[in-house]
Coordinates of C-alpha atoms in Angstrom, one line a residue:
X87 CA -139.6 14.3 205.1
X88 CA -137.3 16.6 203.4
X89 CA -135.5 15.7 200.4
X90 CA -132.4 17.4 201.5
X91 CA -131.4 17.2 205.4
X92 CA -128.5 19.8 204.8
X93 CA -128.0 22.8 203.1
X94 CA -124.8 25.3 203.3
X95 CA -123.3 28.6 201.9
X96 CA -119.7 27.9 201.6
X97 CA -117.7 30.6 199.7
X98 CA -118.2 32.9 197.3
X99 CA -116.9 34.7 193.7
X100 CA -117.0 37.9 191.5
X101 CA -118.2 37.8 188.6
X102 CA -117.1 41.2 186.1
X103 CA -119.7 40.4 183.2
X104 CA -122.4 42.0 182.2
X105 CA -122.1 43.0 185.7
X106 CA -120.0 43.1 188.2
X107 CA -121.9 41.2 191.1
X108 CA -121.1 38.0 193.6
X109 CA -122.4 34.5 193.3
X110 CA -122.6 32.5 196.2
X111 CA -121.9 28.6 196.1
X112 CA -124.7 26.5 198.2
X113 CA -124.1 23.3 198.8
X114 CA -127.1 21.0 199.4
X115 CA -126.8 17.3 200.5
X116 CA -129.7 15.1 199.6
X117 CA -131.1 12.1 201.4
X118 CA -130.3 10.0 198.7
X119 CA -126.8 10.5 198.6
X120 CA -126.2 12.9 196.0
X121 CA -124.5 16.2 196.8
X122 CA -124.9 19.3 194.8
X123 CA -122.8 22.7 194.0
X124 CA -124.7 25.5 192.6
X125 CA -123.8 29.0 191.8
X126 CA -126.6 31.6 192.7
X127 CA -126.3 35.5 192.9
X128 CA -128.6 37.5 195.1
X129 CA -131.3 38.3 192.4
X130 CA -131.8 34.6 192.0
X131 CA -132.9 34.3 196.0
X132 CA -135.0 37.4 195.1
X133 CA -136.8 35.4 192.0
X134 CA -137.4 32.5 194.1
X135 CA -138.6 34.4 197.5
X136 CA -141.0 36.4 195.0
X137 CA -142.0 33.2 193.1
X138 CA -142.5 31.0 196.3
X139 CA -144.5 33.7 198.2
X140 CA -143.1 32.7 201.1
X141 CA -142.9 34.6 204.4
X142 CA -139.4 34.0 205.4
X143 CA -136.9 37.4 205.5
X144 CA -134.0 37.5 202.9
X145 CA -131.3 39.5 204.0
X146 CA -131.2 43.3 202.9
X147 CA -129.9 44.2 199.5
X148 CA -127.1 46.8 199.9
X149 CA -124.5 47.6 197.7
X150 CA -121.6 45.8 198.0
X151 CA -120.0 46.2 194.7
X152 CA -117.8 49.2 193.9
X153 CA -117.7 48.3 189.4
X154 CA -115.4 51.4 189.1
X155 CA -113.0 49.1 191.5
X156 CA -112.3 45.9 190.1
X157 CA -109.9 44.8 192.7
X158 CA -111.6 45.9 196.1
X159 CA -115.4 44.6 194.7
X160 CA -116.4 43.0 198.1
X161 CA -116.8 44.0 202.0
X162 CA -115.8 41.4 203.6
X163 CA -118.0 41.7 206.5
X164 CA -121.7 42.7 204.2
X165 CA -120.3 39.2 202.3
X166 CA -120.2 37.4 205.1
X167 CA -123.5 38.4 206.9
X168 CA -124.9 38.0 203.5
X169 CA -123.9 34.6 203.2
X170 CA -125.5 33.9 206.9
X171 CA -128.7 35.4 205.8
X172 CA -129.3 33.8 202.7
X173 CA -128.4 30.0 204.1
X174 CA -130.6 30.7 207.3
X175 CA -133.6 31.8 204.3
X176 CA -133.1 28.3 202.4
X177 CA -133.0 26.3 205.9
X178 CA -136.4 27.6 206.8
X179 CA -137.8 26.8 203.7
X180 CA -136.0 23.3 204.0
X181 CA -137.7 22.9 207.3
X182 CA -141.0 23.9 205.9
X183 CA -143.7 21.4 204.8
X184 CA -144.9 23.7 202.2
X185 CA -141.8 24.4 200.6
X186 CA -139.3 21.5 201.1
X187 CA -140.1 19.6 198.5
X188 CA -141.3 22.3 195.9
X189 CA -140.3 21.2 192.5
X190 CA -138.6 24.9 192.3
X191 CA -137.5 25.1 195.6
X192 CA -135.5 21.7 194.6
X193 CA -134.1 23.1 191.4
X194 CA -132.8 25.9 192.8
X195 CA -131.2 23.3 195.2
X196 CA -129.6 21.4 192.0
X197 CA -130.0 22.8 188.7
X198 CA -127.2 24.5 187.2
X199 CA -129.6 26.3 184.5
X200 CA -132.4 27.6 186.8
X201 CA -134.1 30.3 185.4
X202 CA -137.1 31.4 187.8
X203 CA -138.3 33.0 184.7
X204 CA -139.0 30.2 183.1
X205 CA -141.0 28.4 185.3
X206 CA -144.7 26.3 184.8
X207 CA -146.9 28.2 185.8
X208 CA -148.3 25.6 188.5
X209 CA -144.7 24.5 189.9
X210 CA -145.5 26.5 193.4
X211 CA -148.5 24.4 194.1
X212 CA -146.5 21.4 193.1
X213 CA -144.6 19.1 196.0
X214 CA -142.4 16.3 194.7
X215 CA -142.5 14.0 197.3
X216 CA -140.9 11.0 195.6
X217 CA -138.1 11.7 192.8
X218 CA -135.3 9.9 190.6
X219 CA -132.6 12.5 191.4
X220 CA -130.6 11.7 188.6
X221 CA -133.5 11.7 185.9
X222 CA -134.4 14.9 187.9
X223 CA -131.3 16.6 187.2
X224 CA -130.8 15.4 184.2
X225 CA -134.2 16.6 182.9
X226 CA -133.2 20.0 183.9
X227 CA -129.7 19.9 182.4
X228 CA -129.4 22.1 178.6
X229 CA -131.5 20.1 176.2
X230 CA -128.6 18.2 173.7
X231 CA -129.4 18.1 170.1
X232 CA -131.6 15.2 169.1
X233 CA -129.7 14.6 165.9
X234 CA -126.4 13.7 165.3
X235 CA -123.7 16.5 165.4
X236 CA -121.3 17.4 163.3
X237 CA -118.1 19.2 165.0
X238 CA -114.7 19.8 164.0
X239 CA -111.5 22.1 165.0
X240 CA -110.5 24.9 162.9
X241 CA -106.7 26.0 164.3
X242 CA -105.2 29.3 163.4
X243 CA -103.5 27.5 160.6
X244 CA -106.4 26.0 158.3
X245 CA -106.3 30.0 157.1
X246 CA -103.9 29.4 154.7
X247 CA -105.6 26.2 153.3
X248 CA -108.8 26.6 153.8
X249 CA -110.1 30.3 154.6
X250 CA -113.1 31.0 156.7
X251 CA -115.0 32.4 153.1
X252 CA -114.2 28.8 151.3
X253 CA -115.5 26.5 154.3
X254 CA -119.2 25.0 153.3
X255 CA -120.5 25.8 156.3
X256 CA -123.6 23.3 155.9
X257 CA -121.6 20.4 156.6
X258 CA -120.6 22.1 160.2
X259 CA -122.9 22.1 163.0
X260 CA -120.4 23.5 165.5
X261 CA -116.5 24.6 164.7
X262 CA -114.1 24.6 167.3
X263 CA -112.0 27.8 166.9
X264 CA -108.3 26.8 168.2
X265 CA -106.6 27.6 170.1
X266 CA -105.6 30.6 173.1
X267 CA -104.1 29.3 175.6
X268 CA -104.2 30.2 179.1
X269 CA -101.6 31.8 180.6
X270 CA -99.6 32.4 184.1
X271 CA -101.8 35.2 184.6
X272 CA -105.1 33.4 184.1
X273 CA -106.3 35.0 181.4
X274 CA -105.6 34.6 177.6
X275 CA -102.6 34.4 175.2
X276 CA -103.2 34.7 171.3
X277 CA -101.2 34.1 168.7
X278 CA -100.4 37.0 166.4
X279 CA -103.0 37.4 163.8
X280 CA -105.2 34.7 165.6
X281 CA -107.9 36.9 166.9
X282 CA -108.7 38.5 163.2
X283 CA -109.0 34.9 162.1
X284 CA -111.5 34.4 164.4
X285 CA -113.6 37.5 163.8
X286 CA -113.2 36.2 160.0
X287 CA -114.6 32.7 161.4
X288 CA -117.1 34.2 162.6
X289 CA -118.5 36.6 160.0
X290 CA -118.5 33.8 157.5
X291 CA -120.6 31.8 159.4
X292 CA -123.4 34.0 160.4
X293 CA -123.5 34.9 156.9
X294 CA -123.6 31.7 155.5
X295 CA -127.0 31.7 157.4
X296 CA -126.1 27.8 158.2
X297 CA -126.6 27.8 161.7
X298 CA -123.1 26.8 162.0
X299 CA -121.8 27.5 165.5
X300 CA -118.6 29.1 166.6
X301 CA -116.8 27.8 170.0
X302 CA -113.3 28.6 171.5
X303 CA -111.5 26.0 172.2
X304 CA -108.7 26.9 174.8
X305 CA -105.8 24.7 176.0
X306 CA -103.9 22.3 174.0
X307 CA -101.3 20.2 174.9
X308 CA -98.5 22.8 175.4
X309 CA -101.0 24.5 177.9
X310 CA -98.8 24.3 180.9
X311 CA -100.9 27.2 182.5
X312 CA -104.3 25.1 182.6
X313 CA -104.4 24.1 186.0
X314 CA -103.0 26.8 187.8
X315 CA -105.7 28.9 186.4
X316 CA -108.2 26.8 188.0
X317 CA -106.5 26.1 191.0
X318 CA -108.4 29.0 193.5
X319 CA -111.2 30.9 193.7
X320 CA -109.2 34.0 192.5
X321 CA -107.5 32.2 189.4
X322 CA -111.0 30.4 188.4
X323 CA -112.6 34.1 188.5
X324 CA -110.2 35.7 186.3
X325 CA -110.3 32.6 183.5
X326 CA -114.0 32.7 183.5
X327 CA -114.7 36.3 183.1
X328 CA -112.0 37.1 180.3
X329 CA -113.8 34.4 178.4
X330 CA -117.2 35.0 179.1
X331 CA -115.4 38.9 177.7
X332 CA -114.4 37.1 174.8
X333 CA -117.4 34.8 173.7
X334 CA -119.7 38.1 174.4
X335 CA -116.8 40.4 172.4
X336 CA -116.3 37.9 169.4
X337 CA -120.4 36.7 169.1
X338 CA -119.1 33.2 169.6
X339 CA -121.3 30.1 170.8
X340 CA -119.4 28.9 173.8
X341 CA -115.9 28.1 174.8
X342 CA -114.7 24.8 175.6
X343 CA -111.1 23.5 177.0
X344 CA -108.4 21.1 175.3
X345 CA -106.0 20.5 177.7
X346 CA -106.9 17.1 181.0
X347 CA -106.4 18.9 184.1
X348 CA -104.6 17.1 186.7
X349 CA -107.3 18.4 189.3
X350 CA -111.3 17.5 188.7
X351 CA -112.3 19.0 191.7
X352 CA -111.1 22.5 190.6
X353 CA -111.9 21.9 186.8
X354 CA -115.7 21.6 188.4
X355 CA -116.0 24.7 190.3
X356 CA -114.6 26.1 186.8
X357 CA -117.3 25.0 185.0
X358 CA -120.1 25.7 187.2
X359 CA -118.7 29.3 187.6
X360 CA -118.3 29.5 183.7
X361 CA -122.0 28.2 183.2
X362 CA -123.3 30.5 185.5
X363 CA -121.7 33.6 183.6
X364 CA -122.4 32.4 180.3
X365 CA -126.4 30.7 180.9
X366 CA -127.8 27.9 180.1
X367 CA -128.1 28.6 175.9
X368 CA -124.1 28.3 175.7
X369 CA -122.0 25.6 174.6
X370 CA -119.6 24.4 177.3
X371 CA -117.3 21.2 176.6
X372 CA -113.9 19.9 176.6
X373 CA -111.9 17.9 175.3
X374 CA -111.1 14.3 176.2
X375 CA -109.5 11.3 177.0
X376 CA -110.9 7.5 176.9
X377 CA -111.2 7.5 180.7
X378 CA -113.0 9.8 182.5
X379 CA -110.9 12.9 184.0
X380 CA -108.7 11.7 187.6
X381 CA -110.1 12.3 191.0
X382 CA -107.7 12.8 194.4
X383 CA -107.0 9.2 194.3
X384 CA -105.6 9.3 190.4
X385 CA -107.9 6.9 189.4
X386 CA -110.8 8.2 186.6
X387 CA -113.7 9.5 188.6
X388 CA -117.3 6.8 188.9
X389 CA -119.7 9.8 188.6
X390 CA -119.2 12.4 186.5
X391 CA -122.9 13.7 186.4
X392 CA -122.2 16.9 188.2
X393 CA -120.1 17.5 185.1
X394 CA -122.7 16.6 182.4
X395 CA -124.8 18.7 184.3
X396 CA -123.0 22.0 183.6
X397 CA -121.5 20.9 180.1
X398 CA -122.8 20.4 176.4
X399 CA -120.6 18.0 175.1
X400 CA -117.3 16.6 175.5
X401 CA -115.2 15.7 172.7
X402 CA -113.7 12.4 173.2
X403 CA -110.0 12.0 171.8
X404 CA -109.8 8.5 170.1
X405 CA -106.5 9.0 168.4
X406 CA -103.0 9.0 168.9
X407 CA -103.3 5.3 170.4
X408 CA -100.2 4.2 168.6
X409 CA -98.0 6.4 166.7
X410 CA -95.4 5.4 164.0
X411 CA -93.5 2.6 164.7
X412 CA -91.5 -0.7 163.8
X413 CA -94.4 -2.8 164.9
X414 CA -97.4 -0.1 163.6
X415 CA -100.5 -0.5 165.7
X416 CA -104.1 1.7 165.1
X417 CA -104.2 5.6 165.4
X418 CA -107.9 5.3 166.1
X419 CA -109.1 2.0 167.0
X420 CA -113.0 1.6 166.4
X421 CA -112.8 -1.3 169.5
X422 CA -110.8 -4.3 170.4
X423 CA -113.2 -7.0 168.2
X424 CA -110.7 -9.9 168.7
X425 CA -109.8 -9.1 172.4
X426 CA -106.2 -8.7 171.8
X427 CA -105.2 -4.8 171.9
X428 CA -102.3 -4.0 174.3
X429 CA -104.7 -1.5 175.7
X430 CA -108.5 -2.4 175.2
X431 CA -110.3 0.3 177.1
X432 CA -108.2 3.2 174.6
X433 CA -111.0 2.8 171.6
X434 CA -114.1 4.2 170.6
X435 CA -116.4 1.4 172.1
X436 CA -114.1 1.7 175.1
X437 CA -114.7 5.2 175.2
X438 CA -118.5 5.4 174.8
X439 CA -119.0 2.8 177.6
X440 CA -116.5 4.4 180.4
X441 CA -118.2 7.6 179.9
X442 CA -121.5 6.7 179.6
X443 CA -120.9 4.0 182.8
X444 CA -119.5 7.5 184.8
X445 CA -123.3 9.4 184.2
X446 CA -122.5 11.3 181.4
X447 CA -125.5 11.2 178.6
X448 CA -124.3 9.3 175.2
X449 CA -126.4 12.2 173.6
X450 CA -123.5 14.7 175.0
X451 CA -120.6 12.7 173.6
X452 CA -119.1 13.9 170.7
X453 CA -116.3 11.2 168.8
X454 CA -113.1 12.6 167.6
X455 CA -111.9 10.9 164.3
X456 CA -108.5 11.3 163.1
X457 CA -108.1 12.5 159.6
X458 CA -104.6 11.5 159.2
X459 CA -102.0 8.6 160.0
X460 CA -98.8 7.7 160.6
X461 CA -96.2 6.7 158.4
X462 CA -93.8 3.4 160.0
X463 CA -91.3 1.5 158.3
X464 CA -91.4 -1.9 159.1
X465 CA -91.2 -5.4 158.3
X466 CA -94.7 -6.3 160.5
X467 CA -97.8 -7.9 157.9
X468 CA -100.2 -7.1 160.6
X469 CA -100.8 -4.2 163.0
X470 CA -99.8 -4.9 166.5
X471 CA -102.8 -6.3 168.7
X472 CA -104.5 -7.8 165.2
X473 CA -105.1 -11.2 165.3
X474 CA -105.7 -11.6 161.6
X475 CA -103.2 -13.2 159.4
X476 CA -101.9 -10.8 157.7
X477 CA -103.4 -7.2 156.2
X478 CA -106.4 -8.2 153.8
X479 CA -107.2 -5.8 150.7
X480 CA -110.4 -4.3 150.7
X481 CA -113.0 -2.4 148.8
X482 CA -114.6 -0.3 151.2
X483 CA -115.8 3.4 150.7
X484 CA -113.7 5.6 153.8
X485 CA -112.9 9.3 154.3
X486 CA -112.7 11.5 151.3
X487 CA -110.7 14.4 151.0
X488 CA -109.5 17.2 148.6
X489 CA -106.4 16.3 146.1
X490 CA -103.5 18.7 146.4
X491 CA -100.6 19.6 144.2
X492 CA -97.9 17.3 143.6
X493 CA -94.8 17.2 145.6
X494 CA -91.2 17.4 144.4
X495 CA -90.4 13.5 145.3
X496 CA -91.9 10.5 143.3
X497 CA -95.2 9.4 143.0
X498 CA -96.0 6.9 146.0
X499 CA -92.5 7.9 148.0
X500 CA -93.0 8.7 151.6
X501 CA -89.6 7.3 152.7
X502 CA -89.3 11.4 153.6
X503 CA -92.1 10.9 156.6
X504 CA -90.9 7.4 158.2
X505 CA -91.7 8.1 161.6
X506 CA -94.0 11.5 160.9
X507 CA -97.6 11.9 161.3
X508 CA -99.5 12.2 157.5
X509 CA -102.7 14.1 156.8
X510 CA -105.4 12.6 154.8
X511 CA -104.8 14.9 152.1
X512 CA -100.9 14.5 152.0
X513 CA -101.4 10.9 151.2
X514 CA -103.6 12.3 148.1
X515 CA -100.8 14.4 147.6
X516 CA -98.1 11.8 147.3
X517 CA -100.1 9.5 144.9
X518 CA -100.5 7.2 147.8
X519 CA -104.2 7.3 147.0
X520 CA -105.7 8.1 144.3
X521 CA -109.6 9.9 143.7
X522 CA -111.4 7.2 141.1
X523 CA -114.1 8.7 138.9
X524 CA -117.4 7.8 141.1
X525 CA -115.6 9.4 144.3
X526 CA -113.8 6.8 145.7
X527 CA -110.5 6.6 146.8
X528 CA -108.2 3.6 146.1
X529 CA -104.7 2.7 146.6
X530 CA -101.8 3.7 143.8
X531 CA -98.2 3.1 142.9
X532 CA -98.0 -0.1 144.8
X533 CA -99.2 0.6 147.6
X534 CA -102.3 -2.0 148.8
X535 CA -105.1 -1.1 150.8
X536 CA -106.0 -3.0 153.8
X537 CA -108.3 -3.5 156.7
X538 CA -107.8 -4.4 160.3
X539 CA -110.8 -6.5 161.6
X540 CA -109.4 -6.5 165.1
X541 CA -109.4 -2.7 165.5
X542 CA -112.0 -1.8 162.5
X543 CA -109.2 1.0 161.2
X544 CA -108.0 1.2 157.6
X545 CA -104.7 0.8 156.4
X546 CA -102.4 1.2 154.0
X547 CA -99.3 -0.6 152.8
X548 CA -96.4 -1.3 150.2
X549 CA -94.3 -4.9 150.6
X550 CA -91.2 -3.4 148.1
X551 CA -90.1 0.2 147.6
X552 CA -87.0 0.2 145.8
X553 CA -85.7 -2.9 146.5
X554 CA -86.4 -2.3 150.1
X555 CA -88.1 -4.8 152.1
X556 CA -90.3 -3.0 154.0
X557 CA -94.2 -2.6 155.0
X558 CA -95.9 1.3 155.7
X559 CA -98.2 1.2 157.5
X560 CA -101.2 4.1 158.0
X561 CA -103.4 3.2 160.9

C-alpha cells in the first residue's frame, strides 16, 4: 500500500533570486495522518524523473518567465497546465508499486531540504515500506549543531559601545544583526547608518576567522508591518525575495524574524518559501514566546514539526515576565521550583517543555537570557510568587560584565531609575556591584545580594537609602 493516498498541486509563487523562476506548492497527505507542504520548482521534478528512471511524461518545459518583466513573470494558462501536468506525474508514481514508497520519491513528498544531488547512491532501489514519519522527517531536516550554541543580538546601537572591530568574536557562535523592519510595502525599512553597520558586522567577523555567523534578525516589537507581509501569496513573495537579496548582498548566514505573528498558518508558508530560496545550509529562526505561536482557534498550536522542519533554531524569549514594580517579581524565571508563580508555564523549564511537547527538537531551541533588570521601589522582602521567607544573601558566581565610567549621582543611587529597566553594566556603573579581584562580582554601598529559590533568579537589594524605607529589587 502506498504511504501517501493523496497528493495535490495547490498554488504557486515567484521567486526573483538567483533566478527568476516559479515554485509550485504540493501538498501530500500521508496514511498516517501527517500532512505535508513543500515548495518544488520545475528542475526539481526534472532531478527526480532523471534520478527515478521512470517512464511517466513530465509536462514540457517552456518558457514561462519574462526576468526583464518582474511584474507580468507568469502565463496564467502555461502555469496552470503546468500545475496539472506535474500533479498527474507524482500520482502515477504514487500509484506505482515501484516507485510509491521510494525513499526519494517520499522525500520529495516531505522534505523541505531535498537535494536530488545529494542522494545515496542505492536510494532508487530502496522501498520503505514501513516508516516513523516523524523520525523520517526529522532525519532529513538541516543537521543542528551538536554542541551547545552561543547566540546573541547585536542592535544598530551596540556601535557606539561596542564596535564590530572590538567584539571577541570567539565567544560568538551566531550574532543576530538587529533590526529592519518590515514595512507596508513588504519589503525592508533601515535605519539611517544601519546597513554600513552591518557590512562592518560582517567584515569583522570573517576576518576574525572565528566561524562566527552573521543573521538578520527582522521585526521587533514595533513591527506593525509583520503580518501583513505574510498575509498572501503576493506579500510572502516580495518579503522573501528582498531578503534572500539581502543575506546574498550582505554575505550574511541567514535571516530570522523578532516579531509573534498573529497568523501561524501564513507565517508557515513564509518559511517554507524563504527556505526554499535560501537552501538548506542557511540559518532560519525566530524569535519567541514561552508558548508555541497561536493557531485559528487562538490557542498555542500541538504540532509545530512542519515548523522545525524548515527552521534552525528559535530563540525562546524568557524575559520580561515581570517588570518594575511595587511588589517586584522575576525578569527571567529559571522555573516555578515552589509551585507558586502567578504564571508557571512563563519560565525556562516551562519553555523547554511546551516546545519540545509541540515536536520541535530541544537541539533547535536556543534560551534567551536577560542581561539586565529592573529597578522597583518597594517595601516587599521577597519577590512576588517566592515562597521563601524573605531574600537570603548569597555567594554565588553570576554574569560578568564590563565596568563603565562613573555617573554624576552617588555611588549606589538608583532612585533616578525607579520604575526603568537597568543593564548589567549600568548597575557596575552605579557602584551597585562591584568587580572583586578573582572576577567576581559582589554587592556595594549597601546594597545586599540575594537569591530567589522559587524562580532560581538573582537579586539585588537595599532595606535603607537615605532614611527611606524601601527594598530595590533586580530580578
Amino acid at each position: 500500500m502506498a504511504a501517501v493516498h493523496n497528493i495535490s498541486i495547490v498554488q504557486h509563487t515567484t521567486v526573483s533570486s538567483p533566478r527568476p523562476h516559479v515554485l509550485y506548492l504540493i501538498k501530500a497527505d500521508f496514511r498516517n495522518g501527517h500532512e505535508y507542504e513543500v515548495l518544488r520548482r520545475y528542475s526539481q521534478f526534472v532531478g527526480l524523473h532523471e534520478y527515478l528512471g521512470d517512464t511517466f511524461v513530465l509536462p514540457p518545459k517552456r518558457i514561462v518567465l519574462n526576468a526583464m518583466v518582474s511584474s507580468a513573470w507568469i502565463d496564467d494558462g502555461l502555469i496552470a497546465e503546468r500545475k496539472a501536468g506535474l500533479a498527474d506525474y507524482l500520482n502515477q508514481l504514487n500509484m506505482n508499486p515501484r516507485y510509491q514508497n521510494n525513499n526519494v520519491f517520499l522525500q520529495f513528498l516531505s522534505s523541505s531540504s531535498f537535494d536530488v544531488n545529494n542522494l545515496p547512491v542505492m536510494a532508487r532501489e530502496a522501498p520503505v515500506m514501513s516508516y516513523n514519519m516523524l523520525a523520517y522527517t526529522q532525519a532529513l531536516s538541516p543537521k543542528p549543531q551538536a554542541a551547545n550554541v552561543a547566540a546573541a543580538y547585536y542592535p544598530t546601537w551596540s556601535t557606539y559601545n561596542n564596535p564590530p572591530d572590538t567584539i571577541d568574536f570567539a565567544k560568538f557562535d551566531i550574532l543576530f544583526f538587529a533590526f529592519a523592519l518590515p514595512n507596508a510595502s513588504a519589503t525592508l525599512d533601515w535605519n539611517n547608518g544601519s546597513q554600513s553597520i552591518l557590512r562592518n558586522l560582517v567584515s569583522n567577523a570573517r576576518r576574525s576567522g572565528k566561524g562566527t555567523k552573521i543573521v538578520l534578525s527582522i521585526g521587533w516589537g514595533g513591527s506593525r508591518w509583520f503580518s501583513d507581509a505574510v498575509k498572501s501569496t503576493t506579500n510572502r513573495t516580495k518579503l522573501n525575495n528582498t531578503l534572500v537579496n539581502v543575506v546574498n548582498s550582505f554575505g550574511l548566514d541567514g535571516a530570522g524574524n523578532s516579531y509573534r505573528p498573529t497568523d501561524s498558518t501564513n507565517l508557515l508558508s513564509f518559511l517554507k518559501l524563504l527556505r526554499a530560496s535560501l537552501g538548506p545550509a542557511k540559518i532560519i529562526s525566530a524569535a519567541v514566546a514561552h508558548l508555541p505561536w497561536l493557531g485559528s482557534d487562538g490557542k498555542p498550536l500541538t504540532d509545530v514539526t512542519e515548523f522545525a522542519a524548515v527552521m534552525t533554531y528559535v530563540n525562546i524569549m524568557n524575559y520580561d515576565v515581570n517588570v518594575a514594580s511595587s511588589k517586584p517579581g522575576p525578569n527571567a524565571p529559571l522555573g516555578d521550583l515552589c509551585g507558586t508563580s502567578a504564571n508557571p508555564r512563563a519560565t525556562a523549564q516551562s519553555a523547554f517543555k511546551q516546545w519540545t511537547k509541540a515536536g520541535f527538537p530541544a537541539s533547535k531551541l536556543l534560551l534567551g537570557l536577560a542581561l539586565y533588570g529592573y529597578v522597583s521601589k518597594s517595601t516587599a522582602t521577597r519577590l512576588s510568587g517566592s515562597s521563601t521567607s524573605d531574600l537570603v544573601a548569597n555567594s554565588v558566581e553570576h554574569l560578568r560584565g564590563p565596568p563603565k565610567k562613573s555617573s554624576a549621582a552617588p555611588a549606589g543611587d538608583l532612585s533616578g531609575m525607579w520604575g526603568q529597566q537597568i543593564a548589567f553594566n549600568q548597575i557596575v556603573h552605579s557602584g551597585v556591584l562591584q568587580k572583586r579581584d578573582d572576577g567576581i562580582y559582589t554587592a556595594a554601598h549597601g546594597y545586599t545580594q540575594g537569591w530567589d529559590d522559587c524562580s532560581d533568579t538573582p537579586v539585588i537589594f537595599l532595606t535603607t537609602f537615605d532614611k527611606l524605607p524601601s527594598n530595590f529589587a533586580l530580578g
